[in-house]
PDB file of C-alpha atoms in Angstrom:
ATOM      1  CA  UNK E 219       2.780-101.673 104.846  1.00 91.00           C
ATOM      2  CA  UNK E 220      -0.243-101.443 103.609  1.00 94.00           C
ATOM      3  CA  UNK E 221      -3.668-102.159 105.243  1.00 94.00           C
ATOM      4  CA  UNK E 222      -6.941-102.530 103.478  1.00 95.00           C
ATOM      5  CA  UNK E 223     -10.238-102.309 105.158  1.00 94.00           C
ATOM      6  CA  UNK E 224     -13.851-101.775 104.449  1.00 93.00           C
ATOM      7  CA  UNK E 225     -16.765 -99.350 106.312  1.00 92.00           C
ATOM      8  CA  UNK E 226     -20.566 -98.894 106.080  1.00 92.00           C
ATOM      9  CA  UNK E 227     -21.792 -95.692 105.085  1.00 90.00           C
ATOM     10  CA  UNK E 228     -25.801 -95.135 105.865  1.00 88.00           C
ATOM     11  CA  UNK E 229     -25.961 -91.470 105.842  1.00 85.00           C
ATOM     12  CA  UNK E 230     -24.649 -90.689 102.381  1.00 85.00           C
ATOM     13  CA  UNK E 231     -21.468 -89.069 103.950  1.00 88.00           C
ATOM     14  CA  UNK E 232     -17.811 -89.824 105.736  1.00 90.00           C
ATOM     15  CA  UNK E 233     -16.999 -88.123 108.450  1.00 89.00           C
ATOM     16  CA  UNK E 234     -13.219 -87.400 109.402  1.00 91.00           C
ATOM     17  CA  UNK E 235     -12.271 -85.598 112.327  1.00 88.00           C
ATOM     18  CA  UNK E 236     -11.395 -86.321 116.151  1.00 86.00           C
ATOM     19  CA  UNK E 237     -13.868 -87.905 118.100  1.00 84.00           C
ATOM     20  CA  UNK E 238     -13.104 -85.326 121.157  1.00 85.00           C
ATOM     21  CA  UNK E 239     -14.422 -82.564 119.207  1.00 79.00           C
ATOM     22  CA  UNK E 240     -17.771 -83.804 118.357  1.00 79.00           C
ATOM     23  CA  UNK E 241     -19.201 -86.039 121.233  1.00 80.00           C
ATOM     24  CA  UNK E 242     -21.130 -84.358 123.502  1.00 79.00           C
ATOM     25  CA  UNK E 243     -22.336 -82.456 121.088  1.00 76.00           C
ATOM     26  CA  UNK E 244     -25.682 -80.659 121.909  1.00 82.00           C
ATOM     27  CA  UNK E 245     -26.695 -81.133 118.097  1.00 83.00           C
ATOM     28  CA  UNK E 246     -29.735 -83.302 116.164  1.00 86.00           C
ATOM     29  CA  UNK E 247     -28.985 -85.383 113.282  1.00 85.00           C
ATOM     30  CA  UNK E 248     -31.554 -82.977 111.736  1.00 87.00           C
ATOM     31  CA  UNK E 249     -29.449 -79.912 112.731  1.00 86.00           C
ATOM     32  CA  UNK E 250     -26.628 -81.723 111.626  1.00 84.00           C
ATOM     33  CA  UNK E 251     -27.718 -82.209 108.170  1.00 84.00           C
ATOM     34  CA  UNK E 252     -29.128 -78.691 107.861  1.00 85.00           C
ATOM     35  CA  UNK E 253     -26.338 -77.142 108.378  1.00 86.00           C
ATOM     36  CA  UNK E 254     -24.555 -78.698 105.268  1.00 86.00           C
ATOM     37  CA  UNK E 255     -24.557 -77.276 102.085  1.00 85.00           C
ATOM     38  CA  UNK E 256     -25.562 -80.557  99.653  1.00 80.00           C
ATOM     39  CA  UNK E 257     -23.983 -78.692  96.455  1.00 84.00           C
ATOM     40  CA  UNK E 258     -20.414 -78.864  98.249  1.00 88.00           C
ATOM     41  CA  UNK E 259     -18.573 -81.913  98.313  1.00 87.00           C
ATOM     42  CA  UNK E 260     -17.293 -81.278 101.939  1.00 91.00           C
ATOM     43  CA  UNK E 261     -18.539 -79.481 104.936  1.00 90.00           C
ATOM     44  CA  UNK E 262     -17.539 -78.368 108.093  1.00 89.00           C
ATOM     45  CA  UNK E 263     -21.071 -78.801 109.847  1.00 85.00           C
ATOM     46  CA  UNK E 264     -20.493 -78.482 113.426  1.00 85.00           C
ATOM     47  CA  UNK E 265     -17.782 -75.370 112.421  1.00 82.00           C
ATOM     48  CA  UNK E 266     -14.174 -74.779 111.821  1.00 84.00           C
ATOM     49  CA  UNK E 267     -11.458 -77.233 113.510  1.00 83.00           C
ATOM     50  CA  UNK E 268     -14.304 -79.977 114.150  1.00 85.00           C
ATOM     51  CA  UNK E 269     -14.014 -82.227 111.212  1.00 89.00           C
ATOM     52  CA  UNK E 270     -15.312 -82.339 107.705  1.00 91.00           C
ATOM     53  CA  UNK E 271     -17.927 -84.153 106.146  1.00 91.00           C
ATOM     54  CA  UNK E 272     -17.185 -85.642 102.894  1.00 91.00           C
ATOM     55  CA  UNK E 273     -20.172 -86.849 100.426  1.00 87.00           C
ATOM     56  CA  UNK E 274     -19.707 -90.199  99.342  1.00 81.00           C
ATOM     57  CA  UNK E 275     -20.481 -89.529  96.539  1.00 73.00           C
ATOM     58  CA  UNK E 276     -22.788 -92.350  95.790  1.00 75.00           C
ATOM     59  CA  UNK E 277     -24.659 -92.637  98.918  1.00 77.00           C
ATOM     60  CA  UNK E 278     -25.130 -95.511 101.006  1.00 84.00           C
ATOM     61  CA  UNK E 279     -22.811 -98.623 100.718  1.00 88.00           C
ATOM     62  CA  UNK E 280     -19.943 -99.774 101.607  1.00 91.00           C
ATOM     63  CA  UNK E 281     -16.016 -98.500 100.889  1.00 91.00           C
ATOM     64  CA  UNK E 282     -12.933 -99.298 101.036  1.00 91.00           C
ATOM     65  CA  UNK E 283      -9.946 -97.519 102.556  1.00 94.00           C
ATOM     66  CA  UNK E 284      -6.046 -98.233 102.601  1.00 96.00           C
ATOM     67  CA  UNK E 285      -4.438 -97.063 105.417  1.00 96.00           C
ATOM     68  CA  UNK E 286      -0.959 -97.212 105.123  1.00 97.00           C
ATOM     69  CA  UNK E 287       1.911 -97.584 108.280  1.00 96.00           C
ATOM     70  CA  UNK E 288       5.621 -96.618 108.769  1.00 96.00           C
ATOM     71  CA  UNK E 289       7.490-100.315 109.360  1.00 94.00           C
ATOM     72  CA  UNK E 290       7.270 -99.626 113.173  1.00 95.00           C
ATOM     73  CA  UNK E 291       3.433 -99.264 112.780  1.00 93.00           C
ATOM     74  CA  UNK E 292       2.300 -95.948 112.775  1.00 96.00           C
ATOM     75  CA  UNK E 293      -0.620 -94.568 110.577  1.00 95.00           C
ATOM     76  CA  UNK E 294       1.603 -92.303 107.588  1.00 96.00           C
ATOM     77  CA  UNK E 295      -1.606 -91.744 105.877  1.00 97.00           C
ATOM     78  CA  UNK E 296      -5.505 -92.815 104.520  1.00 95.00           C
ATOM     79  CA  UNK E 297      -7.131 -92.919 101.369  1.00 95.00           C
ATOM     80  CA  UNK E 298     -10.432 -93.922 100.772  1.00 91.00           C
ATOM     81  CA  UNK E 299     -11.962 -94.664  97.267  1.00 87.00           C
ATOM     82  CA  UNK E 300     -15.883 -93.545  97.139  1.00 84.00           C
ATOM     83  CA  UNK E 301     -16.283 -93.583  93.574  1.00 81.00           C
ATOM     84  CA  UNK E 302     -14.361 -95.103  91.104  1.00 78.00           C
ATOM     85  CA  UNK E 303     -12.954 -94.000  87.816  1.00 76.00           C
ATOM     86  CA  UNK E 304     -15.742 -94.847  84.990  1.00 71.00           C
ATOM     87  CA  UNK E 305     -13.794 -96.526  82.296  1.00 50.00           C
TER      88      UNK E 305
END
């Protein structure tokens, strides 16, 4: 099955990681940002096994992703589109 569903992006990125690993953080959103490096397309910003941050590509805006589930319901895997093809 697939699922379609669409998210706000204000900070010019998408973040993907676990929750656990990033609140409670002792980090600014100026830190944060800092610590990227704007001529990669994704980061690890708070370090290795925390999550990536993935330009959008395009900036602010809103995207769609398609999450698609296993018949009994489980998450088998996510795509999101940020930019599409220009043709």
């Amino acid at each position: 099955m697939k699922i379609k569903k669409t998210f706000t992006v204000d900070s010019g990125l998408v973040w993907i990681g676990d929750p656990c690993y990033i609140i409670g953080k002792d980090i600014s959103w100026n830190d944060f940002c800092e610590s990227m490096n704007r001529e990669k397309p994704v980061n690890k910003p708070l370090g290795n096994n925390t999550g990536l941050a993935v330009d959008s590509g395009y900036g602010d805006g809103e995207y769609e992703a398609v999450i698609e589930t296993t018949n009994s319901g489980i998450v088998k895997s996510i795509s999101i589109t940020l930019v599409e093809d220009s043709e």
